[in-house]
mmCIF file with all atom_site columns, C-alpha atoms in Angstrom:
data_model
loop_
_atom_site.group_PDB
_atom_site.id
_atom_site.type_symbol
_atom_site.label_atom_id
_atom_site.label_alt_id
_atom_site.label_comp_id
_atom_site.label_asym_id
_atom_site.label_entity_id
_atom_site.label_seq_id
_atom_site.pdbx_PDB_ins_code
_atom_site.Cartn_x
_atom_site.Cartn_y
_atom_site.Cartn_z
_atom_site.occupancy
_atom_site.B_iso_or_equiv
_atom_site.pdbx_formal_charge
_atom_site.auth_seq_id
_atom_site.auth_comp_id
_atom_site.auth_asym_id
_atom_site.auth_atom_id
_atom_site.pdbx_PDB_model_num
ATOM 1   C CA . MET A 1 1   ? 150.552 40.304 60.983 1.00 34.00 ? 586 MET A CA 1
ATOM 2   C CA . VAL A 1 2   ? 149.423 42.774 58.025 1.00 37.00 ? 587 VAL A CA 1
ATOM 3   C CA . ARG A 1 3   ? 146.590 41.439 56.302 1.00 37.00 ? 588 ARG A CA 1
ATOM 4   C CA . GLU A 1 4   ? 146.664 41.231 52.464 1.00 35.00 ? 589 GLU A CA 1
ATOM 5   C CA . SER A 1 5   ? 144.008 43.291 50.842 1.00 35.00 ? 590 SER A CA 1
ATOM 6   C CA . GLY A 1 6   ? 142.410 40.660 48.850 1.00 36.00 ? 591 GLY A CA 1
ATOM 7   C CA . SER A 1 7   ? 140.712 41.236 45.402 1.00 32.00 ? 592 SER A CA 1
ATOM 8   C CA . ALA A 1 8   ? 141.531 45.045 46.376 1.00 37.00 ? 593 ALA A CA 1
ATOM 9   C CA . PRO A 1 9   ? 143.944 46.676 44.085 1.00 35.00 ? 594 PRO A CA 1
ATOM 10  C CA . ALA A 1 10  ? 147.439 45.998 45.316 1.00 34.00 ? 595 ALA A CA 1
ATOM 11  C CA . ALA A 1 11  ? 148.513 49.709 44.922 1.00 36.00 ? 596 ALA A CA 1
ATOM 12  C CA . ALA A 1 12  ? 145.627 50.655 46.630 1.00 46.00 ? 597 ALA A CA 1
ATOM 13  C CA . GLY A 1 13  ? 146.035 48.702 49.638 1.00 47.00 ? 598 GLY A CA 1
ATOM 14  C CA . LEU A 1 14  ? 149.952 49.467 49.900 1.00 53.00 ? 599 LEU A CA 1
ATOM 15  C CA . SER A 1 15  ? 149.021 53.222 49.767 1.00 81.00 ? 600 SER A CA 1
ATOM 16  C CA . SER A 1 16  ? 146.399 52.627 52.504 1.00 91.00 ? 601 SER A CA 1
ATOM 17  C CA . GLN A 1 17  ? 148.945 50.468 54.835 1.00 92.00 ? 602 GLN A CA 1
ATOM 18  C CA . GLU A 1 18  ? 151.905 53.090 54.228 1.00 92.00 ? 603 GLU A CA 1
ATOM 19  C CA . ASN A 1 19  ? 149.784 56.361 55.260 1.00 93.00 ? 604 ASN A CA 1
ATOM 20  C CA . ILE A 1 20  ? 148.418 54.469 58.226 1.00 94.00 ? 605 ILE A CA 1
ATOM 21  C CA . LEU A 1 21  ? 152.111 53.739 59.252 1.00 93.00 ? 606 LEU A CA 1
ATOM 22  C CA . ASN A 1 22  ? 153.556 57.138 58.363 1.00 91.00 ? 607 ASN A CA 1
ATOM 23  C CA . ALA A 1 23  ? 150.612 58.325 60.804 1.00 93.00 ? 608 ALA A CA 1
ATOM 24  C CA . ALA A 1 24  ? 151.530 56.033 63.457 1.00 91.00 ? 609 ALA A CA 1
ATOM 25  C CA . ARG A 1 25  ? 155.426 57.325 63.165 1.00 88.00 ? 610 ARG A CA 1
ATOM 26  C CA . THR A 1 26  ? 154.208 60.857 63.582 1.00 88.00 ? 611 THR A CA 1
ATOM 27  C CA . LEU A 1 27  ? 151.713 60.080 66.380 1.00 89.00 ? 612 LEU A CA 1
ATOM 28  C CA . ILE A 1 28  ? 154.385 58.029 68.638 1.00 82.00 ? 613 ILE A CA 1
ATOM 29  C CA . GLY A 1 29  ? 156.803 60.678 68.352 1.00 77.00 ? 614 GLY A CA 1
ATOM 30  C CA . GLU A 1 30  ? 154.474 63.256 69.638 1.00 82.00 ? 615 GLU A CA 1
ATOM 31  C CA . LYS A 1 31  ? 152.230 61.567 72.285 1.00 80.00 ? 616 LYS A CA 1
ATOM 32  C CA . GLY A 1 32  ? 153.804 57.941 72.894 1.00 77.00 ? 617 GLY A CA 1
ATOM 33  C CA . TYR A 1 33  ? 152.081 54.740 71.822 1.00 77.00 ? 618 TYR A CA 1
ATOM 34  C CA . ASP A 1 34  ? 149.832 54.657 74.981 1.00 80.00 ? 619 ASP A CA 1
ATOM 35  C CA . GLY A 1 35  ? 148.600 58.493 73.783 1.00 83.00 ? 620 GLY A CA 1
ATOM 36  C CA . MET A 1 36  ? 147.878 57.104 70.005 1.00 88.00 ? 621 MET A CA 1
ATOM 37  C CA . ALA A 1 37  ? 144.418 56.251 69.728 1.00 92.00 ? 622 ALA A CA 1
ATOM 38  C CA . ILE A 1 38  ? 142.730 54.470 66.438 1.00 94.00 ? 623 ILE A CA 1
ATOM 39  C CA . SER A 1 39  ? 140.723 57.817 66.144 1.00 94.00 ? 624 SER A CA 1
ATOM 40  C CA . ASP A 1 40  ? 143.774 59.782 66.106 1.00 94.00 ? 625 ASP A CA 1
ATOM 41  C CA . LEU A 1 41  ? 145.648 57.367 63.545 1.00 94.00 ? 626 LEU A CA 1
ATOM 42  C CA . SER A 1 42  ? 142.323 57.978 61.463 1.00 94.00 ? 627 SER A CA 1
ATOM 43  C CA . ALA A 1 43  ? 142.728 61.800 61.473 1.00 94.00 ? 628 ALA A CA 1
ATOM 44  C CA . GLN A 1 44  ? 146.353 61.843 60.876 1.00 93.00 ? 629 GLN A CA 1
ATOM 45  C CA . SER A 1 45  ? 145.840 59.291 58.196 1.00 92.00 ? 630 SER A CA 1
ATOM 46  C CA . GLY A 1 46  ? 142.737 60.580 56.401 1.00 92.00 ? 631 GLY A CA 1
ATOM 47  C CA . LEU A 1 47  ? 141.343 57.023 56.504 1.00 94.00 ? 632 LEU A CA 1
ATOM 48  C CA . PRO A 1 48  ? 138.459 55.501 58.246 1.00 94.00 ? 633 PRO A CA 1
ATOM 49  C CA . PRO A 1 49  ? 138.973 53.306 61.459 1.00 95.00 ? 634 PRO A CA 1
ATOM 50  C CA . SER A 1 50  ? 137.664 50.266 59.422 1.00 94.00 ? 635 SER A CA 1
ATOM 51  C CA . SER A 1 51  ? 140.677 50.499 57.046 1.00 93.00 ? 636 SER A CA 1
ATOM 52  C CA . ILE A 1 52  ? 143.060 50.620 60.135 1.00 94.00 ? 637 ILE A CA 1
ATOM 53  C CA . TYR A 1 53  ? 141.381 47.498 61.802 1.00 94.00 ? 638 TYR A CA 1
ATOM 54  C CA . TYR A 1 54  ? 141.397 45.596 58.626 1.00 93.00 ? 639 TYR A CA 1
ATOM 55  C CA . HIS A 1 55  ? 145.069 46.214 57.582 1.00 92.00 ? 640 HIS A CA 1
ATOM 56  C CA . PHE A 1 56  ? 146.516 45.722 60.950 1.00 91.00 ? 641 PHE A CA 1
ATOM 57  C CA . GLY A 1 57  ? 143.820 44.307 63.318 1.00 90.00 ? 642 GLY A CA 1
ATOM 58  C CA . ASN A 1 58  ? 144.331 46.466 66.138 1.00 88.00 ? 643 ASN A CA 1
ATOM 59  C CA . LYS A 1 59  ? 146.473 49.265 67.359 1.00 87.00 ? 644 LYS A CA 1
ATOM 60  C CA . PHE A 1 60  ? 149.406 46.767 68.548 1.00 85.00 ? 645 PHE A CA 1
ATOM 61  C CA . GLY A 1 61  ? 149.363 45.347 65.087 1.00 88.00 ? 646 GLY A CA 1
ATOM 62  C CA . VAL A 1 62  ? 150.013 48.598 63.667 1.00 90.00 ? 647 VAL A CA 1
ATOM 63  C CA . LEU A 1 63  ? 153.044 49.190 66.133 1.00 86.00 ? 648 LEU A CA 1
ATOM 64  C CA . ALA A 1 64  ? 154.507 45.641 65.032 1.00 84.00 ? 649 ALA A CA 1
ATOM 65  C CA . ALA A 1 65  ? 154.279 46.460 61.210 1.00 89.00 ? 650 ALA A CA 1
ATOM 66  C CA . LEU A 1 66  ? 155.560 49.808 61.822 1.00 88.00 ? 651 LEU A CA 1
ATOM 67  C CA . LEU A 1 67  ? 158.818 48.218 63.921 1.00 84.00 ? 652 LEU A CA 1
ATOM 68  C CA . GLU A 1 68  ? 159.073 45.831 60.914 1.00 85.00 ? 653 GLU A CA 1
ATOM 69  C CA . ARG A 1 69  ? 159.018 48.505 58.540 1.00 87.00 ? 654 ARG A CA 1
ATOM 70  C CA . THR A 1 70  ? 161.545 50.618 60.579 1.00 82.00 ? 655 THR A CA 1
ATOM 71  C CA . PHE A 1 71  ? 164.173 47.553 60.656 1.00 80.00 ? 656 PHE A CA 1
ATOM 72  C CA . GLU A 1 72  ? 163.853 47.265 56.650 1.00 84.00 ? 657 GLU A CA 1
ATOM 73  C CA . GLU A 1 73  ? 164.166 50.892 56.278 1.00 83.00 ? 658 GLU A CA 1
ATOM 74  C CA . MET A 1 74  ? 167.143 51.307 58.688 1.00 78.00 ? 659 MET A CA 1
ATOM 75  C CA . HIS A 1 75  ? 168.784 48.180 57.064 1.00 79.00 ? 660 HIS A CA 1
ATOM 76  C CA . ALA A 1 76  ? 168.773 49.913 53.465 1.00 83.00 ? 661 ALA A CA 1
ATOM 77  C CA . LEU A 1 77  ? 169.695 53.259 54.447 1.00 82.00 ? 662 LEU A CA 1
ATOM 78  C CA . PHE A 1 78  ? 172.679 52.784 57.050 1.00 83.00 ? 663 PHE A CA 1
ATOM 79  C CA . PRO A 1 79  ? 175.800 51.901 55.273 1.00 88.00 ? 664 PRO A CA 1
ATOM 80  C CA . ASN A 1 80  ? 177.937 48.709 55.925 1.00 92.00 ? 665 ASN A CA 1
ATOM 81  C CA . PRO A 1 81  ? 181.418 49.270 57.669 1.00 95.00 ? 666 PRO A CA 1
ATOM 82  C CA . SER A 1 82  ? 182.758 47.010 54.837 1.00 95.00 ? 667 SER A CA 1
ATOM 83  C CA . SER A 1 83  ? 181.923 50.009 52.212 1.00 94.00 ? 668 SER A CA 1
ATOM 84  C CA . PHE A 1 84  ? 184.976 51.546 53.448 1.00 96.00 ? 669 PHE A CA 1
ATOM 85  C CA . ASP A 1 85  ? 187.534 48.703 53.646 1.00 96.00 ? 670 ASP A CA 1
ATOM 86  C CA . ASP A 1 86  ? 189.808 50.637 51.368 1.00 96.00 ? 671 ASP A CA 1
ATOM 87  C CA . LEU A 1 87  ? 190.656 53.131 54.288 1.00 97.00 ? 672 LEU A CA 1
ATOM 88  C CA . ALA A 1 88  ? 193.061 52.627 57.231 1.00 96.00 ? 673 ALA A CA 1
ATOM 89  C CA . PRO A 1 89  ? 191.086 51.020 60.418 1.00 96.00 ? 674 PRO A CA 1
ATOM 90  C CA . LEU A 1 90  ? 190.664 54.401 62.184 1.00 96.00 ? 675 LEU A CA 1
ATOM 91  C CA . GLU A 1 91  ? 189.525 56.308 59.109 1.00 97.00 ? 676 GLU A CA 1
ATOM 92  C CA . ARG A 1 92  ? 187.503 53.388 58.127 1.00 97.00 ? 677 ARG A CA 1
ATOM 93  C CA . LEU A 1 93  ? 185.467 53.936 61.711 1.00 97.00 ? 678 LEU A CA 1
ATOM 94  C CA . GLU A 1 94  ? 185.177 57.256 61.138 1.00 96.00 ? 679 GLU A CA 1
ATOM 95  C CA . GLU A 1 95  ? 183.854 57.285 57.521 1.00 97.00 ? 680 GLU A CA 1
ATOM 96  C CA . TRP A 1 96  ? 181.337 54.708 58.451 1.00 96.00 ? 681 TRP A CA 1
ATOM 97  C CA . PHE A 1 97  ? 180.265 56.542 61.898 1.00 96.00 ? 682 PHE A CA 1
ATOM 98  C CA . SER A 1 98  ? 179.688 60.010 59.796 1.00 96.00 ? 683 SER A CA 1
ATOM 99  C CA . ALA A 1 99  ? 177.871 58.084 57.224 1.00 94.00 ? 684 ALA A CA 1
ATOM 100 C CA . ALA A 1 100 ? 175.836 56.632 59.852 1.00 92.00 ? 685 ALA A CA 1
ATOM 101 C CA . CYS A 1 101 ? 175.311 59.839 61.833 1.00 93.00 ? 686 CYS A CA 1
ATOM 102 C CA . ARG A 1 102 ? 174.214 61.705 58.461 1.00 93.00 ? 687 ARG A CA 1
ATOM 103 C CA . SER A 1 103 ? 171.508 58.785 57.789 1.00 90.00 ? 688 SER A CA 1
ATOM 104 C CA . LEU A 1 104 ? 170.428 59.309 61.421 1.00 90.00 ? 689 LEU A CA 1
ATOM 105 C CA . ASP A 1 105 ? 170.252 63.104 60.791 1.00 91.00 ? 690 ASP A CA 1
ATOM 106 C CA . GLN A 1 106 ? 168.110 62.620 57.552 1.00 88.00 ? 691 GLN A CA 1
ATOM 107 C CA . ARG A 1 107 ? 165.720 60.242 59.677 1.00 85.00 ? 692 ARG A CA 1
ATOM 108 C CA . PRO A 1 108 ? 165.855 61.196 63.190 1.00 84.00 ? 693 PRO A CA 1
ATOM 109 C CA . ASP A 1 109 ? 162.259 59.300 63.735 1.00 80.00 ? 694 ASP A CA 1
ATOM 110 C CA . TYR A 1 110 ? 163.782 55.978 63.268 1.00 81.00 ? 695 TYR A CA 1
ATOM 111 C CA . LEU A 1 111 ? 165.929 55.839 66.981 1.00 82.00 ? 696 LEU A CA 1
ATOM 112 C CA . ARG A 1 112 ? 163.112 58.238 68.431 1.00 79.00 ? 697 ARG A CA 1
ATOM 113 C CA . LEU A 1 113 ? 160.687 55.535 67.807 1.00 80.00 ? 698 LEU A CA 1
ATOM 114 C CA . LEU A 1 114 ? 162.692 52.795 69.042 1.00 79.00 ? 699 LEU A CA 1
ATOM 115 C CA . VAL A 1 115 ? 163.605 54.457 72.261 1.00 78.00 ? 700 VAL A CA 1
ATOM 116 C CA . ALA A 1 116 ? 160.092 55.643 73.002 1.00 75.00 ? 701 ALA A CA 1
ATOM 117 C CA . ILE A 1 117 ? 158.897 51.792 72.168 1.00 76.00 ? 702 ILE A CA 1
ATOM 118 C CA . SER A 1 118 ? 161.725 50.300 74.304 1.00 76.00 ? 703 SER A CA 1
ATOM 119 C CA . VAL A 1 119 ? 160.712 51.981 77.712 1.00 75.00 ? 704 VAL A CA 1
ATOM 120 C CA . GLY A 1 120 ? 157.047 51.607 77.005 1.00 73.00 ? 705 GLY A CA 1
ATOM 121 C CA . PRO A 1 121 ? 154.560 49.297 78.316 1.00 74.00 ? 706 PRO A CA 1
ATOM 122 C CA . HIS A 1 122 ? 154.748 47.046 75.410 1.00 75.00 ? 707 HIS A CA 1
ATOM 123 C CA . LYS A 1 123 ? 158.296 46.623 75.320 1.00 76.00 ? 708 LYS A CA 1
ATOM 124 C CA . ASP A 1 124 ? 157.994 43.057 76.615 1.00 79.00 ? 709 ASP A CA 1
ATOM 125 C CA . ALA A 1 125 ? 155.527 42.037 73.969 1.00 80.00 ? 710 ALA A CA 1
ATOM 126 C CA . GLU A 1 126 ? 157.151 39.174 71.761 1.00 81.00 ? 711 GLU A CA 1
ATOM 127 C CA . ALA A 1 127 ? 156.345 40.906 68.704 1.00 75.00 ? 712 ALA A CA 1
ATOM 128 C CA . VAL A 1 128 ? 158.188 43.762 69.939 1.00 80.00 ? 713 VAL A CA 1
ATOM 129 C CA . GLN A 1 129 ? 161.097 42.362 71.392 1.00 82.00 ? 714 GLN A CA 1
ATOM 130 C CA . GLN A 1 130 ? 161.788 40.385 68.479 1.00 83.00 ? 715 GLN A CA 1
ATOM 131 C CA . THR A 1 131 ? 161.871 43.078 66.028 1.00 82.00 ? 716 THR A CA 1
ATOM 132 C CA . VAL A 1 132 ? 163.587 45.752 68.381 1.00 83.00 ? 717 VAL A CA 1
ATOM 133 C CA . ARG A 1 133 ? 166.441 43.016 69.090 1.00 87.00 ? 718 ARG A CA 1
ATOM 134 C CA . ARG A 1 134 ? 166.852 42.710 65.478 1.00 86.00 ? 719 ARG A CA 1
ATOM 135 C CA . ILE A 1 135 ? 167.524 46.082 64.856 1.00 85.00 ? 720 ILE A CA 1
ATOM 136 C CA . ARG A 1 136 ? 169.857 46.469 68.038 1.00 88.00 ? 721 ARG A CA 1
ATOM 137 C CA . ASP A 1 137 ? 171.560 43.330 67.243 1.00 92.00 ? 722 ASP A CA 1
ATOM 138 C CA . TYR A 1 138 ? 172.309 44.568 63.616 1.00 90.00 ? 723 TYR A CA 1
ATOM 139 C CA . ALA A 1 139 ? 173.430 47.925 64.872 1.00 90.00 ? 724 ALA A CA 1
ATOM 140 C CA . HIS A 1 140 ? 175.789 45.945 67.569 1.00 95.00 ? 725 HIS A CA 1
ATOM 141 C CA . ALA A 1 141 ? 177.234 43.766 64.929 1.00 95.00 ? 726 ALA A CA 1
ATOM 142 C CA . SER A 1 142 ? 177.841 46.950 62.591 1.00 95.00 ? 727 SER A CA 1
ATOM 143 C CA . TRP A 1 143 ? 179.772 48.375 65.379 1.00 96.00 ? 728 TRP A CA 1
ATOM 144 C CA . VAL A 1 144 ? 181.896 45.343 66.083 1.00 97.00 ? 729 VAL A CA 1
ATOM 145 C CA . GLU A 1 145 ? 182.621 45.155 62.434 1.00 97.00 ? 730 GLU A CA 1
ATOM 146 C CA . ALA A 1 146 ? 183.741 48.744 62.459 1.00 97.00 ? 731 ALA A CA 1
ATOM 147 C CA . LEU A 1 147 ? 186.034 48.407 65.563 1.00 97.00 ? 732 LEU A CA 1
ATOM 148 C CA . THR A 1 148 ? 187.432 45.176 65.244 1.00 97.00 ? 733 THR A CA 1
ATOM 149 C CA . PRO A 1 149 ? 190.104 46.415 62.870 1.00 97.00 ? 734 PRO A CA 1
ATOM 150 C CA . VAL A 1 150 ? 191.293 48.852 65.166 1.00 96.00 ? 735 VAL A CA 1
ATOM 151 C CA . PHE A 1 151 ? 191.399 46.798 68.408 1.00 96.00 ? 736 PHE A CA 1
ATOM 152 C CA . ALA A 1 152 ? 191.537 43.268 67.369 1.00 95.00 ? 737 ALA A CA 1
ATOM 153 C CA . PRO A 1 153 ? 193.010 43.062 63.762 1.00 95.00 ? 738 PRO A CA 1
ATOM 154 C CA . ASN A 1 154 ? 194.554 39.847 64.872 1.00 93.00 ? 739 ASN A CA 1
ATOM 155 C CA . GLY A 1 155 ? 191.791 38.379 67.520 1.00 92.00 ? 740 GLY A CA 1
ATOM 156 C CA . GLY A 1 156 ? 192.543 37.668 71.102 1.00 94.00 ? 741 GLY A CA 1
ATOM 157 C CA . LYS A 1 157 ? 190.170 37.311 73.640 1.00 94.00 ? 742 LYS A CA 1
ATOM 158 C CA . SER A 1 158 ? 190.955 40.512 75.414 1.00 94.00 ? 743 SER A CA 1
ATOM 159 C CA . ASN A 1 159 ? 190.875 42.464 72.463 1.00 95.00 ? 744 ASN A CA 1
ATOM 160 C CA . GLU A 1 160 ? 187.829 41.077 71.294 1.00 96.00 ? 745 GLU A CA 1
ATOM 161 C CA . ALA A 1 161 ? 186.225 41.803 74.514 1.00 97.00 ? 746 ALA A CA 1
ATOM 162 C CA . LEU A 1 162 ? 187.134 45.361 74.462 1.00 97.00 ? 747 LEU A CA 1
ATOM 163 C CA . VAL A 1 163 ? 185.632 45.655 71.080 1.00 97.00 ? 748 VAL A CA 1
ATOM 164 C CA . GLU A 1 164 ? 182.362 44.155 72.393 1.00 97.00 ? 749 GLU A CA 1
ATOM 165 C CA . GLN A 1 165 ? 182.472 46.620 75.264 1.00 97.00 ? 750 GLN A CA 1
ATOM 166 C CA . LEU A 1 166 ? 183.005 49.590 72.839 1.00 96.00 ? 751 LEU A CA 1
ATOM 167 C CA . ALA A 1 167 ? 180.239 48.562 70.321 1.00 97.00 ? 752 ALA A CA 1
ATOM 168 C CA . VAL A 1 168 ? 178.087 48.657 73.392 1.00 96.00 ? 753 VAL A CA 1
ATOM 169 C CA . LEU A 1 169 ? 179.182 51.817 74.234 1.00 94.00 ? 754 LEU A CA 1
ATOM 170 C CA . GLY A 1 170 ? 178.770 53.200 70.785 1.00 93.00 ? 755 GLY A CA 1
ATOM 171 C CA . ARG A 1 171 ? 175.045 51.895 70.430 1.00 92.00 ? 756 ARG A CA 1
ATOM 172 C CA . ALA A 1 172 ? 174.145 53.741 73.814 1.00 92.00 ? 757 ALA A CA 1
ATOM 173 C CA . LEU A 1 173 ? 175.711 56.579 72.512 1.00 91.00 ? 758 LEU A CA 1
ATOM 174 C CA . THR A 1 174 ? 173.433 56.787 69.419 1.00 89.00 ? 759 THR A CA 1
ATOM 175 C CA . ASP A 1 175 ? 170.374 55.891 71.685 1.00 88.00 ? 760 ASP A CA 1
ATOM 176 C CA . GLY A 1 176 ? 171.089 59.040 73.967 1.00 89.00 ? 761 GLY A CA 1
ATOM 177 C CA . LEU A 1 177 ? 171.872 61.486 70.911 1.00 89.00 ? 762 LEU A CA 1
ATOM 178 C CA . SER A 1 178 ? 168.294 60.461 69.903 1.00 87.00 ? 763 SER A CA 1
ATOM 179 C CA . VAL A 1 179 ? 167.119 62.245 73.263 1.00 85.00 ? 764 VAL A CA 1
ATOM 180 C CA . THR A 1 180 ? 169.576 64.955 72.867 1.00 88.00 ? 765 THR A CA 1
ATOM 181 C CA . ASN A 1 181 ? 168.540 65.530 69.191 1.00 86.00 ? 766 ASN A CA 1
ATOM 182 C CA . SER A 1 182 ? 165.044 65.658 69.875 1.00 82.00 ? 767 SER A CA 1
ATOM 183 C CA . PHE A 1 183 ? 165.309 67.934 72.959 1.00 86.00 ? 768 PHE A CA 1
ATOM 184 C CA . ASP A 1 184 ? 168.517 69.979 72.345 1.00 89.00 ? 769 ASP A CA 1
ATOM 185 C CA . GLY A 1 185 ? 168.678 70.189 68.635 1.00 88.00 ? 770 GLY A CA 1
ATOM 186 C CA . MET A 1 186 ? 172.209 68.725 68.465 1.00 91.00 ? 771 MET A CA 1
ATOM 187 C CA . SER A 1 187 ? 172.655 66.534 65.273 1.00 94.00 ? 772 SER A CA 1
ATOM 188 C CA . TYR A 1 188 ? 173.978 62.992 65.471 1.00 93.00 ? 773 TYR A CA 1
ATOM 189 C CA . SER A 1 189 ? 177.049 64.284 63.124 1.00 95.00 ? 774 SER A CA 1
ATOM 190 C CA . SER A 1 190 ? 178.588 66.862 65.764 1.00 94.00 ? 775 SER A CA 1
ATOM 191 C CA . GLN A 1 191 ? 179.541 63.848 67.652 1.00 93.00 ? 776 GLN A CA 1
ATOM 192 C CA . VAL A 1 192 ? 181.470 62.068 65.491 1.00 94.00 ? 777 VAL A CA 1
ATOM 193 C CA . ALA A 1 193 ? 184.827 63.883 65.680 1.00 95.00 ? 778 ALA A CA 1
ATOM 194 C CA . PRO A 1 194 ? 184.558 63.981 69.715 1.00 94.00 ? 779 PRO A CA 1
ATOM 195 C CA . PHE A 1 195 ? 183.833 60.178 69.799 1.00 94.00 ? 780 PHE A CA 1
ATOM 196 C CA . VAL A 1 196 ? 186.299 59.330 67.357 1.00 95.00 ? 781 VAL A CA 1
ATOM 197 C CA . SER A 1 197 ? 188.900 61.312 69.105 1.00 96.00 ? 782 SER A CA 1
ATOM 198 C CA . LEU A 1 198 ? 188.216 59.306 72.138 1.00 94.00 ? 783 LEU A CA 1
ATOM 199 C CA . ILE A 1 199 ? 188.465 56.001 70.114 1.00 96.00 ? 784 ILE A CA 1
ATOM 200 C CA . ARG A 1 200 ? 191.507 57.219 68.561 1.00 95.00 ? 785 ARG A CA 1
ATOM 201 C CA . GLY A 1 201 ? 193.240 58.228 71.855 1.00 96.00 ? 786 GLY A CA 1
ATOM 202 C CA . LEU A 1 202 ? 192.528 54.638 73.234 1.00 95.00 ? 787 LEU A CA 1
ATOM 203 C CA . ALA A 1 203 ? 193.833 52.895 70.402 1.00 94.00 ? 788 ALA A CA 1
ATOM 204 C CA . GLU A 1 204 ? 196.956 55.089 70.675 1.00 93.00 ? 789 GLU A CA 1
ATOM 205 C CA . GLN A 1 205 ? 197.288 54.219 74.592 1.00 92.00 ? 790 GLN A CA 1
ATOM 206 C CA . ARG A 1 206 ? 196.864 50.635 73.899 1.00 86.00 ? 791 ARG A CA 1
ATOM 207 C CA . GLY A 1 207 ? 199.379 50.822 71.053 1.00 79.00 ? 792 GLY A CA 1
ATOM 208 C CA . GLY A 1 208 ? 201.848 52.431 73.292 1.00 57.00 ? 793 GLY A CA 1
ATOM 209 C CA . ALA A 1 209 ? 201.227 50.060 76.144 1.00 55.00 ? 794 ALA A CA 1
ATOM 210 C CA . ALA A 1 210 ? 201.956 46.978 73.996 1.00 53.00 ? 795 ALA A CA 1
ATOM 211 C CA . LYS A 1 211 ? 205.156 48.392 72.759 1.00 51.00 ? 796 LYS A CA 1
ATOM 212 C CA . ARG A 1 212 ? 206.175 48.841 76.141 1.00 48.00 ? 797 ARG A CA 1
ATOM 213 C CA . LYS A 1 213 ? 205.572 45.147 76.931 1.00 57.00 ? 798 LYS A CA 1
ATOM 214 C CA . ARG A 1 214 ? 207.668 43.685 74.350 1.00 52.00 ? 799 ARG A CA 1
#
């Protein structure tokens, strides 16, 4: 947990914490969590080690607080599929996914951070698991909400199962694009059209199959 700054001016305390968390995000992206030392945080943030220990207790406390802040930032930045309810189902999905990818192109460090932490040695720590799970559950729920009008507008177990499977695929796609973005410089937005084409083709295929059964 982040400690309150007591009688210290609130603005100064918040500024110090934000500086430390910004430094941590940069360093984890460059070195990974294990490669980041308190001395690195101090040099990157311009604050003494005592300030880092005061606000976060230890290096793991910095990580937990950074994950929590990342969740809040992603939640605020990412669009909700319901924002596009005035569109037809496939267009709604495309507009939502396009907006989400534009958000990721603006802040690619979000998913890079999550991927780096998710495969690191601290991935099983309870504080890490809880926050990462909240982020991933939120992403999964958004995919389900975006895909349901396309494949399961009237419910049905098989249709809903397909939506769940495609939601996992969609989430995995953005996970993988974080690596492609980092190594190859490929934007998230560049993959909107191919993915939507796949979804459109699958929807048309299932629609055709349903008509043949009648």
